[in-house]
CSV table of C-alpha atoms in Angstrom, one decimal:
chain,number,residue,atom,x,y,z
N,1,UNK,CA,83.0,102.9,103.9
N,2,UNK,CA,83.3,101.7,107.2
N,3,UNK,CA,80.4,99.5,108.6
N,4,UNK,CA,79.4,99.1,112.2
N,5,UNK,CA,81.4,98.6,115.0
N,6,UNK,CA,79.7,95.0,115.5
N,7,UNK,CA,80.3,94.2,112.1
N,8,UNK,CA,83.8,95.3,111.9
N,9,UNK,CA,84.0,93.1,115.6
N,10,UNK,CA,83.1,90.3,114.3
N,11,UNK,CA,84.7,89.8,110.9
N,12,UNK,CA,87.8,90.0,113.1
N,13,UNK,CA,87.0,87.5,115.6
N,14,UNK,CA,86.3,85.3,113.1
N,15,UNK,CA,89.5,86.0,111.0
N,16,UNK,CA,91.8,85.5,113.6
N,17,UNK,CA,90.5,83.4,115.7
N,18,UNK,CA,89.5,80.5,112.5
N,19,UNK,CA,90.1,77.3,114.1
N,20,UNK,CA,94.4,77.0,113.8
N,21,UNK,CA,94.6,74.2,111.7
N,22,UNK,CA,91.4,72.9,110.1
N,23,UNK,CA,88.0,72.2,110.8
N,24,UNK,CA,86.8,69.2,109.6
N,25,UNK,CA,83.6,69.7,107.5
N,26,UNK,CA,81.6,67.5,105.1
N,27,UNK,CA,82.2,67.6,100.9
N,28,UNK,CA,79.7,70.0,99.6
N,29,UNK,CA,78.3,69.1,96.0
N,30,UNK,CA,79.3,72.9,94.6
N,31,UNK,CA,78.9,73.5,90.8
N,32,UNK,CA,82.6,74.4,89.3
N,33,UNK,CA,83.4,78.0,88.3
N,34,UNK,CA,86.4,80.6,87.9
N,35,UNK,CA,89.1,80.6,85.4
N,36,UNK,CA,92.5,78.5,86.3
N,37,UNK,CA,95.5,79.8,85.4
N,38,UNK,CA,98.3,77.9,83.8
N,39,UNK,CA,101.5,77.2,85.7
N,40,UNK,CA,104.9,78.5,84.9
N,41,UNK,CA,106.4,76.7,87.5
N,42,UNK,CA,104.3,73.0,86.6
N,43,UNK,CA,107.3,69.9,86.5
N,44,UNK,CA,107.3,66.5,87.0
N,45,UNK,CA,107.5,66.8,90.3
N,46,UNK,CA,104.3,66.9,91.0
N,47,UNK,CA,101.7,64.2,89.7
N,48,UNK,CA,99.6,65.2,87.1
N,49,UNK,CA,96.0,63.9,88.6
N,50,UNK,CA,97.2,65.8,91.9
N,51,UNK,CA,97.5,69.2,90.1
N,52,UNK,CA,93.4,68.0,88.1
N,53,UNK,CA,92.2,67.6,91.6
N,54,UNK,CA,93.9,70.3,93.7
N,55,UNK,CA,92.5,72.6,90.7
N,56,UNK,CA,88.9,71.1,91.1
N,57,UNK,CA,88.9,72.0,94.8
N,58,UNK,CA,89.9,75.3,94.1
N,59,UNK,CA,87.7,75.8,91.3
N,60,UNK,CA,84.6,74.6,93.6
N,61,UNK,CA,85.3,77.1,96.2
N,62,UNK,CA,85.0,80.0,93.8
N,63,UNK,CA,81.9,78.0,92.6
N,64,UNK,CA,80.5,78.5,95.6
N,65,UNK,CA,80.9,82.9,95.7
N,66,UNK,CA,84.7,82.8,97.1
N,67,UNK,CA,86.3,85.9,94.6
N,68,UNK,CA,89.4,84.2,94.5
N,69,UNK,CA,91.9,81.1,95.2
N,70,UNK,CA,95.5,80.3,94.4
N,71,UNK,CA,96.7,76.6,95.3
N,72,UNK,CA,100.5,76.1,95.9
N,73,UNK,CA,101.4,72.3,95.4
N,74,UNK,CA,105.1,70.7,95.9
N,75,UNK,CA,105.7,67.4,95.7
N,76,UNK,CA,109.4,65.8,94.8
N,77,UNK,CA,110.9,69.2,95.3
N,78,UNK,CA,109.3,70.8,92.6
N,79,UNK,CA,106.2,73.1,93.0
N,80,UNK,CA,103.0,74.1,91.0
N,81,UNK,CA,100.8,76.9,91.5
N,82,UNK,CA,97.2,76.8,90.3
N,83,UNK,CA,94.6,79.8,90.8
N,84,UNK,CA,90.6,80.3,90.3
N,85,UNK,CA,88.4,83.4,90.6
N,86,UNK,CA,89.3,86.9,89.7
N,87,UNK,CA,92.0,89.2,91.0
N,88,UNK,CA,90.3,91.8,91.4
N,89,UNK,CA,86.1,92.7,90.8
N,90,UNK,CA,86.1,95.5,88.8
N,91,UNK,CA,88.3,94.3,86.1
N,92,UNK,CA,87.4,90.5,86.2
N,93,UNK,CA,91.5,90.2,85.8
N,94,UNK,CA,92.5,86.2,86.4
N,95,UNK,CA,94.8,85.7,89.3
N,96,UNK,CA,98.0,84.8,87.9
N,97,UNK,CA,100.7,81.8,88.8
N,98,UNK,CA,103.7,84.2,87.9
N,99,UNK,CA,104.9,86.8,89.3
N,100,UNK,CA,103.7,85.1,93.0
N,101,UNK,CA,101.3,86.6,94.5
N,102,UNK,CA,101.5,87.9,97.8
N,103,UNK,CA,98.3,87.9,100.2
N,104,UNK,CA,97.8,88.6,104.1
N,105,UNK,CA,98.0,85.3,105.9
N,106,UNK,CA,96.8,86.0,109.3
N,107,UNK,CA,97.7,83.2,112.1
N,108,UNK,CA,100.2,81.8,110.0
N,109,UNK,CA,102.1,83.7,111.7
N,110,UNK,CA,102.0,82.1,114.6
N,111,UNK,CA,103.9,79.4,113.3
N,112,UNK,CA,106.9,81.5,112.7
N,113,UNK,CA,106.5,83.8,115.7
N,114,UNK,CA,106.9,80.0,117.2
N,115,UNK,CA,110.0,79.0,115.7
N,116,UNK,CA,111.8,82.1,116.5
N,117,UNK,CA,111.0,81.3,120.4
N,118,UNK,CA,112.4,77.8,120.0
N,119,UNK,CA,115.9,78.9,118.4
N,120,UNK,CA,115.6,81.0,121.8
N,121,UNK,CA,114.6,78.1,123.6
N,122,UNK,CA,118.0,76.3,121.9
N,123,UNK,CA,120.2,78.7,122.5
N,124,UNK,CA,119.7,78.7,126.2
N,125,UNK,CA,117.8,82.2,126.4
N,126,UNK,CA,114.5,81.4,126.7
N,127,UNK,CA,113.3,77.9,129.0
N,128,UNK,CA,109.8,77.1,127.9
N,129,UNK,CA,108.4,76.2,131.4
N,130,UNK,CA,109.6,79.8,133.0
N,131,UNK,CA,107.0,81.7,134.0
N,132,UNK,CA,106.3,84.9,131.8
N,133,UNK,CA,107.5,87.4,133.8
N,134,UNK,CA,110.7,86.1,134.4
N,135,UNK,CA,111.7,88.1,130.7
N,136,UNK,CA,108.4,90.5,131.0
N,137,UNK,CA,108.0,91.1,134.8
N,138,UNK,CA,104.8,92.4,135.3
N,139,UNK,CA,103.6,92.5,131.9
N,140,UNK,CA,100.4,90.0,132.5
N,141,UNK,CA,98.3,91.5,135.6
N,142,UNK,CA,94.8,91.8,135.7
N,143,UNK,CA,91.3,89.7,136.9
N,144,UNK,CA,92.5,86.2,136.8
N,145,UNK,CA,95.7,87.0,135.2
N,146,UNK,CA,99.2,86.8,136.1
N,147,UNK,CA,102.4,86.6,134.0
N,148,UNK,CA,104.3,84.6,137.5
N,149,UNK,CA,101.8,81.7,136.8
N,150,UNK,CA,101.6,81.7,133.3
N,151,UNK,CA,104.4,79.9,131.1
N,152,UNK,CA,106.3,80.6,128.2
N,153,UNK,CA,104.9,77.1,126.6
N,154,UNK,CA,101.5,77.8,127.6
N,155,UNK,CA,101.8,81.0,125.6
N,156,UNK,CA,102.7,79.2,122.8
N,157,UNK,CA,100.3,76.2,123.2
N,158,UNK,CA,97.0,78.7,123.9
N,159,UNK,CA,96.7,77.1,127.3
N,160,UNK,CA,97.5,80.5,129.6
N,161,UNK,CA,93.7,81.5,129.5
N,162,UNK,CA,94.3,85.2,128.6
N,163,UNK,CA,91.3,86.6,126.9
N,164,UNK,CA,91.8,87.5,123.1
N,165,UNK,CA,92.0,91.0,122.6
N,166,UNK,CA,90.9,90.7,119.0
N,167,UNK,CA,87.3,90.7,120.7
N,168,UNK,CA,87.6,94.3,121.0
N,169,UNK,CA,86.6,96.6,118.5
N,170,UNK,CA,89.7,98.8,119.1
N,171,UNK,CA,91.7,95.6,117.7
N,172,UNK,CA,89.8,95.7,114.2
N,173,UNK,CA,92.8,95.9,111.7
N,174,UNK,CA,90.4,97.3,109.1
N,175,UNK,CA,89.1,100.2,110.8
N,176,UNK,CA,92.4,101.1,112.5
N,177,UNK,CA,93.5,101.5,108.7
N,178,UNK,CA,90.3,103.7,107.6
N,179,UNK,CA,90.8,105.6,111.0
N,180,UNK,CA,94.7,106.2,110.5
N,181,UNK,CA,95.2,104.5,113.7
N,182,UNK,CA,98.3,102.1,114.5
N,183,UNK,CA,98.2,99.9,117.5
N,184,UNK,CA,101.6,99.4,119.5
N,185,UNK,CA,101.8,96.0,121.7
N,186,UNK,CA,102.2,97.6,124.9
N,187,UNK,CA,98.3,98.7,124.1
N,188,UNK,CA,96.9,95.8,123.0
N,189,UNK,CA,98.1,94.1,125.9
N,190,UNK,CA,95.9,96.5,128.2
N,191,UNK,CA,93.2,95.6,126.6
N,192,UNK,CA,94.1,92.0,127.7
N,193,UNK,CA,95.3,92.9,131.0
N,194,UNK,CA,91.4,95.3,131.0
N,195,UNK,CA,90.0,91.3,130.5
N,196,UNK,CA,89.2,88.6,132.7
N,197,UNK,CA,91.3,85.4,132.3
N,198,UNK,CA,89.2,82.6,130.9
N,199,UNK,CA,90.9,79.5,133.2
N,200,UNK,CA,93.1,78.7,135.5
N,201,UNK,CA,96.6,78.4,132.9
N,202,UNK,CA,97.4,74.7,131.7
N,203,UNK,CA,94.1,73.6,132.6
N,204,UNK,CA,93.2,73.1,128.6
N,205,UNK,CA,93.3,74.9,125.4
N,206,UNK,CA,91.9,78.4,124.8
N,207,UNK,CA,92.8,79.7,121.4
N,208,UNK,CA,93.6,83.8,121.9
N,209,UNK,CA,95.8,86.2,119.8
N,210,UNK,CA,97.1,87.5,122.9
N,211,UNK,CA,99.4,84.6,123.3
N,212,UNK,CA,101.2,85.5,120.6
N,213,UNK,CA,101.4,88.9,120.9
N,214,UNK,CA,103.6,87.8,124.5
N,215,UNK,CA,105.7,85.7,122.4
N,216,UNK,CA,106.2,88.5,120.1
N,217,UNK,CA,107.3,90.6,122.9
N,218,UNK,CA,109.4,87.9,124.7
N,219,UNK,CA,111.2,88.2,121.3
N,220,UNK,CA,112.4,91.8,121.7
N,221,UNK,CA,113.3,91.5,125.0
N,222,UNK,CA,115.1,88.5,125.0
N,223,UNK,CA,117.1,89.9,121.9
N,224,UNK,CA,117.3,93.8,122.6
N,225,UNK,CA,115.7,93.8,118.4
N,226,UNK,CA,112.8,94.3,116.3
N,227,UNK,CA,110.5,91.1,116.1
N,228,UNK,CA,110.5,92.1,112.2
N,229,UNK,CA,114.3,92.2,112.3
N,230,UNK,CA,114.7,88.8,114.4
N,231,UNK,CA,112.3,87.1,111.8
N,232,UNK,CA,114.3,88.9,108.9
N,233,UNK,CA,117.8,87.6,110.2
N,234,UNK,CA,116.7,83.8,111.7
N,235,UNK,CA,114.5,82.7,109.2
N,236,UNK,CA,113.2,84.8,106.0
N,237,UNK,CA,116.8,85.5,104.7
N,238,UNK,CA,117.9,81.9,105.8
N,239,UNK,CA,115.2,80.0,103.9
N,240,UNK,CA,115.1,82.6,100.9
N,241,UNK,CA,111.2,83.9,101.6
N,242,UNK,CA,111.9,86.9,99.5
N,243,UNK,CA,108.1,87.3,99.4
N,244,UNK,CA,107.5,87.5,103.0
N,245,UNK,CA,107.8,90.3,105.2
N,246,UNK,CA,106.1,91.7,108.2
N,247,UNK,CA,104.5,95.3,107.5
N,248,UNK,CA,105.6,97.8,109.8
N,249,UNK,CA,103.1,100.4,111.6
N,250,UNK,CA,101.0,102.4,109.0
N,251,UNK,CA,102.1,100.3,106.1
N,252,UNK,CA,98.6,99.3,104.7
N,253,UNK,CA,99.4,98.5,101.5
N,254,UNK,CA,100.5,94.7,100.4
N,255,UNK,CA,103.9,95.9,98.4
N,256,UNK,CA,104.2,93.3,95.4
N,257,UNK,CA,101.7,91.8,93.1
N,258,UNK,CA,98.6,90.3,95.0
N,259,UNK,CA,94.8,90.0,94.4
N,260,UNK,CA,92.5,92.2,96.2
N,261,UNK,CA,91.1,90.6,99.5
N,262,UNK,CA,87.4,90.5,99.8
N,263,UNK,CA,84.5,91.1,102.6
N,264,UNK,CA,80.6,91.6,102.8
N,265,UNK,CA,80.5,95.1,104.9
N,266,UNK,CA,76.9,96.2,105.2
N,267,UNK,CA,75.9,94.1,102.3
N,268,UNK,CA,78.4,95.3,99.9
N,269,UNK,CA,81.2,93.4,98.8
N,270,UNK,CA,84.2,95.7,99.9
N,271,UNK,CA,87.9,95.5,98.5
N,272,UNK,CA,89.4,95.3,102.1
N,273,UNK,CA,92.8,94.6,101.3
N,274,UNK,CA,94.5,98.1,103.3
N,275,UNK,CA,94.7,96.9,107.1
N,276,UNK,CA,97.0,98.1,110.0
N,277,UNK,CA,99.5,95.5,110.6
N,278,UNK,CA,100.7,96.7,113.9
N,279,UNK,CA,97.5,95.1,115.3
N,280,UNK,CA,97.7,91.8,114.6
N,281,UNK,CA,101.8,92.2,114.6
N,282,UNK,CA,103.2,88.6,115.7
N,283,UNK,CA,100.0,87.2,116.2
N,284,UNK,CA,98.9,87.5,112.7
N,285,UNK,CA,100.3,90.8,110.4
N,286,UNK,CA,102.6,88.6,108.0
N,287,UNK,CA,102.5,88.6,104.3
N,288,UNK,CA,103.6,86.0,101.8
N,289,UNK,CA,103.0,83.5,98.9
N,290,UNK,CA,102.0,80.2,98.6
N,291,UNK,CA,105.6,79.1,97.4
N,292,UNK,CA,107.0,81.0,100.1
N,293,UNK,CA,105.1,79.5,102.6
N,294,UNK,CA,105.5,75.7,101.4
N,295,UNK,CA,109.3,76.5,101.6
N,296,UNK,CA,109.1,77.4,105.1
N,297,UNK,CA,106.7,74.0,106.7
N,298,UNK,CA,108.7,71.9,104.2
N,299,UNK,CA,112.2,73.2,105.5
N,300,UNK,CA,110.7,73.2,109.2
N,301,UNK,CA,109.5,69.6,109.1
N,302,UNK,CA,113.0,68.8,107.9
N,303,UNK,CA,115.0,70.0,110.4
N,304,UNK,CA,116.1,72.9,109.1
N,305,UNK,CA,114.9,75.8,110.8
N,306,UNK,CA,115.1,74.1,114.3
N,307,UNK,CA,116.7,71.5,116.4
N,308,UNK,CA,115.2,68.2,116.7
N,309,UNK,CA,114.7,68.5,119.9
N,310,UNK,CA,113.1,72.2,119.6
N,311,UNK,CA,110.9,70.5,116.6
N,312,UNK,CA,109.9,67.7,118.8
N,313,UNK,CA,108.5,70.3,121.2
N,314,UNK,CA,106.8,72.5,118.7
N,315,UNK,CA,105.2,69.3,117.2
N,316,UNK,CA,103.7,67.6,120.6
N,317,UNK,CA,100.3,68.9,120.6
N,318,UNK,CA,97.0,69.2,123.0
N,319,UNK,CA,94.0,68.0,121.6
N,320,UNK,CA,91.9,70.5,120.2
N,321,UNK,CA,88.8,68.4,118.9
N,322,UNK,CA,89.1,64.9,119.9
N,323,UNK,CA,86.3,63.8,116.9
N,324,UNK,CA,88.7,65.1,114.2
N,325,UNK,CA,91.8,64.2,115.8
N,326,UNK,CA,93.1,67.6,115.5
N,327,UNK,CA,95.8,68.6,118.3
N,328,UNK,CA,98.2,71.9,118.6
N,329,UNK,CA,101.7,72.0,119.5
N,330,UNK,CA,103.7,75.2,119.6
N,331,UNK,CA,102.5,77.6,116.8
N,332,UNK,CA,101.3,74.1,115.1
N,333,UNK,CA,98.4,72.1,114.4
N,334,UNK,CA,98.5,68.7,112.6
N,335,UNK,CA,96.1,65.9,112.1
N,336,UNK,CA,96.2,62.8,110.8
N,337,UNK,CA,94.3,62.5,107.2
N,338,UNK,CA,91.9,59.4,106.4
N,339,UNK,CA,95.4,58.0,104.0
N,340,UNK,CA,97.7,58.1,107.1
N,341,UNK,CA,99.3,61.4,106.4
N,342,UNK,CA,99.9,63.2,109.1
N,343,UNK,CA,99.7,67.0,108.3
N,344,UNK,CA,101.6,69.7,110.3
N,345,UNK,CA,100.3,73.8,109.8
N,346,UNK,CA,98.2,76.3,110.4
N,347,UNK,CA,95.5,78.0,109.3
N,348,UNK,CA,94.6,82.1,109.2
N,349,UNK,CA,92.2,84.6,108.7
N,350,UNK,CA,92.4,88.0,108.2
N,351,UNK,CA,89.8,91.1,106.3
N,352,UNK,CA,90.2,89.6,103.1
N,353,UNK,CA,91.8,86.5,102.8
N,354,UNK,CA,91.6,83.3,104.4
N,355,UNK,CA,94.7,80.3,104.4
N,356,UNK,CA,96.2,77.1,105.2
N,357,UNK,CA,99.7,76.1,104.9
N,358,UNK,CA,101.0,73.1,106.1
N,359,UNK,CA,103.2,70.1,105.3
N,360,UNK,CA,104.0,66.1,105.8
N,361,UNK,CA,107.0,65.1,106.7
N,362,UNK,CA,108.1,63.3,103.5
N,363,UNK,CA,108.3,66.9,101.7
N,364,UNK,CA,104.7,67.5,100.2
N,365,UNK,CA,103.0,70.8,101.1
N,366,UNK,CA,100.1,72.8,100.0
N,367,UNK,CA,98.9,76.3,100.9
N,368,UNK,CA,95.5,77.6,99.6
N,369,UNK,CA,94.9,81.0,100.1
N,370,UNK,CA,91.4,82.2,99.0
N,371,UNK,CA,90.6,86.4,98.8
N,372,UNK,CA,86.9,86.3,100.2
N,373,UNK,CA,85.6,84.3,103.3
N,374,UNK,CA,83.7,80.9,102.1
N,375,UNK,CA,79.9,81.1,102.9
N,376,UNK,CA,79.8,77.5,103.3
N,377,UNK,CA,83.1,75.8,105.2
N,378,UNK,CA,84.5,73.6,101.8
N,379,UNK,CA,85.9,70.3,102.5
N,380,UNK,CA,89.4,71.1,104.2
N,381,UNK,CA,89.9,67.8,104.5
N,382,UNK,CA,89.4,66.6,101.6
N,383,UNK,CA,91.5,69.2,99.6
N,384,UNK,CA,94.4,68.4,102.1
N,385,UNK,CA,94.2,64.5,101.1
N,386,UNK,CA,94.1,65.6,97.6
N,387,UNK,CA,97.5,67.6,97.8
N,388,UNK,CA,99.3,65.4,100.6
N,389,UNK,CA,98.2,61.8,100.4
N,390,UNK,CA,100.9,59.4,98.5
């Protein structure tokens, strides 16, 4: 089934562009439901009333018509994995801690598409306040935009005003799939280039997809290879993300265990998992686990996917909402929790499944990754304090 084109439209802008790091809500009283799943991985390491809690705010969300959520917890080196819901609606199958399960994590991506920039940016390739076409001449041209006044850093900090070509329902990952259509870069940036720019670049922040689709192609350029093979060699091998991969063009399916991702299309509640990657590519195609995913902020907070001062960089943020206190850096939001945490990650949304990742600096992380949109925003911010405050 493939529902309207508005439909379709807006499930995407909505997915892809959910806020980049969270939103802060108020704590909705929701009756508990779903089924948690005990932990293979459970230790020590991680506190006993954090795991009750963590599991309470998953089990709430699915209380509150979310299909499914896994909860990825590490603390003290050691991680724990904690799910509620169903894997899958026609079976009523429990999602389970082990094998992990992969899911689509959207805008996440962004933080990786980031970090491989920045090793640019170290290794003297890439200079962050170089205009765009200096590595993509004449890529960016169009109403109110142009690549010669538009910076590498503002691509990565949304503040180059390109529209977002995830607006467009050409740019709908789910149809594309149900069509048999794949999307290469070069195509979704003429839909940008078809746009209007939204402001004058560095006059503020302007979340847009196409940003990251530039950084994604700044990647290739710079080193004559496949983004997929850059973030293969620099960080997924490096780190050990054996669960995380970037689909190519026409791969649809998620290829190891994973719960099927959920969406309301034309009333129905449709198993929306299959997507075309190729259309969200560096801005948002990636797949991976919770654990996964915890092992990547965790080793980036600590230094060991970039040089301090490439980190420093990627950490400085804009504001984004001055009442919440949250800011964006480079591929990275943070905010400062009600303990004193700080919290550095992102968020993403994609036809099916919704997440945030993120870590402190002291080693905790958490990723939450839930296989239906939430009707009703849950408290973010209180289930990051409950996985990340001391």
């Amino acid at each position: 089934m493939v529902p309207d084109a508005g439909e379709v439209r807006g499930a995407y802008r909505r997915g892809m562009r959910l806020v980049p790091i969270v939103v802060t809500v108020s704590a909705v009283a929701l009756l508990a439901g779903g089924c948690a799943a005990e932990s293979a991985t459970e230790s020590a390491g991680v506190s006993d009333a954090r795991v009750v809690a963590v599991q309470e705010d998953i089990d709430r969300v699915v209380g509150a018509g979310v299909t499914g959520a896994i909860a990825t917890v590490t603390e003290n080196g050691e991680t724990v994995v904690r799910t509620a819901g169903v894997a899958d609606i026609g079976t009523d199958a429990p999602i389970p801690t082990q094998p992990a399960q992969q899911t689509r994590v959207g805008s996440v991506t962004k933080t990786f598409t980031s970090a491989l920039v920045l090793q640019l940016v170290a290794e003297e390739k890439v200079r962050l306040d170089e205009p765009i076409d200096t590595y993509l001449p004449g890529l960016l041209r169009g109403d109110g935009i142009d690549g010669g006044a538009i910076t590498v850093r503002q691509i990565l900090r949304h503040q180059s005003g390109l529209p977002d070509f995830a607006d467009d329902p050409r740019a709908d990952e789910y149809r594309a799939g149900v069509e048999n259509r794949t999307m290469t870069p070069a195509e979704a940036i003429a839909i940008v280039n078809g746009g209007r720019g939204e402001f004058a670049p560095g006059e503020r922040y302007g979340y847009s997809n196409a940003n990251y689709l530039v950084a994604g192609m700044l990647i290739e350029r710079v080193t004559g290879a496949p983004y997929a093979e850059e973030l293969e060699r620099r960080i997924l091998k490096p780190l050990g993300l054996a669960d995380t991969y970037l689909p190519g063009p026409g791969e649809r399916d998620i290829r190891g265990p994973h719960p099927a991702g959920y969406a309301t299309l034309d009333g129905v509640v449709t198993d929306v998992s299959r997507i075309e990657p190729s259309i969200p590519w560096a801005a948002g195609g990636l797949v991976s686990s919770g654990t996964d995913l915890n092992r990547f902020y965790g080793a980036l907070l600590a230094g060991r996917v970039l040089e301090a001062a490439e980190l420093q960089q990627m950490r400085d943020g804009v504001p984004i909402d001055p009442e919440s206190g949250t800011a964006y850096g480079l591929g990275l939001g943070s905010i400062r929790l009600p303990c004193g945490a700080e919290y550095f990650g992102h968020s993403g949304g994609i036809h099916g499944y919704n997440t945030v990742s993120g870590a402190t600096v002291d080693g905790r992380a958490i990723t939450v990754a839930l296989t239906k949109a939430p009707e009703t925003e849950p408290d973010l911010i209180g289930m990051l304090e409950h996985a990340l405050c001391p």
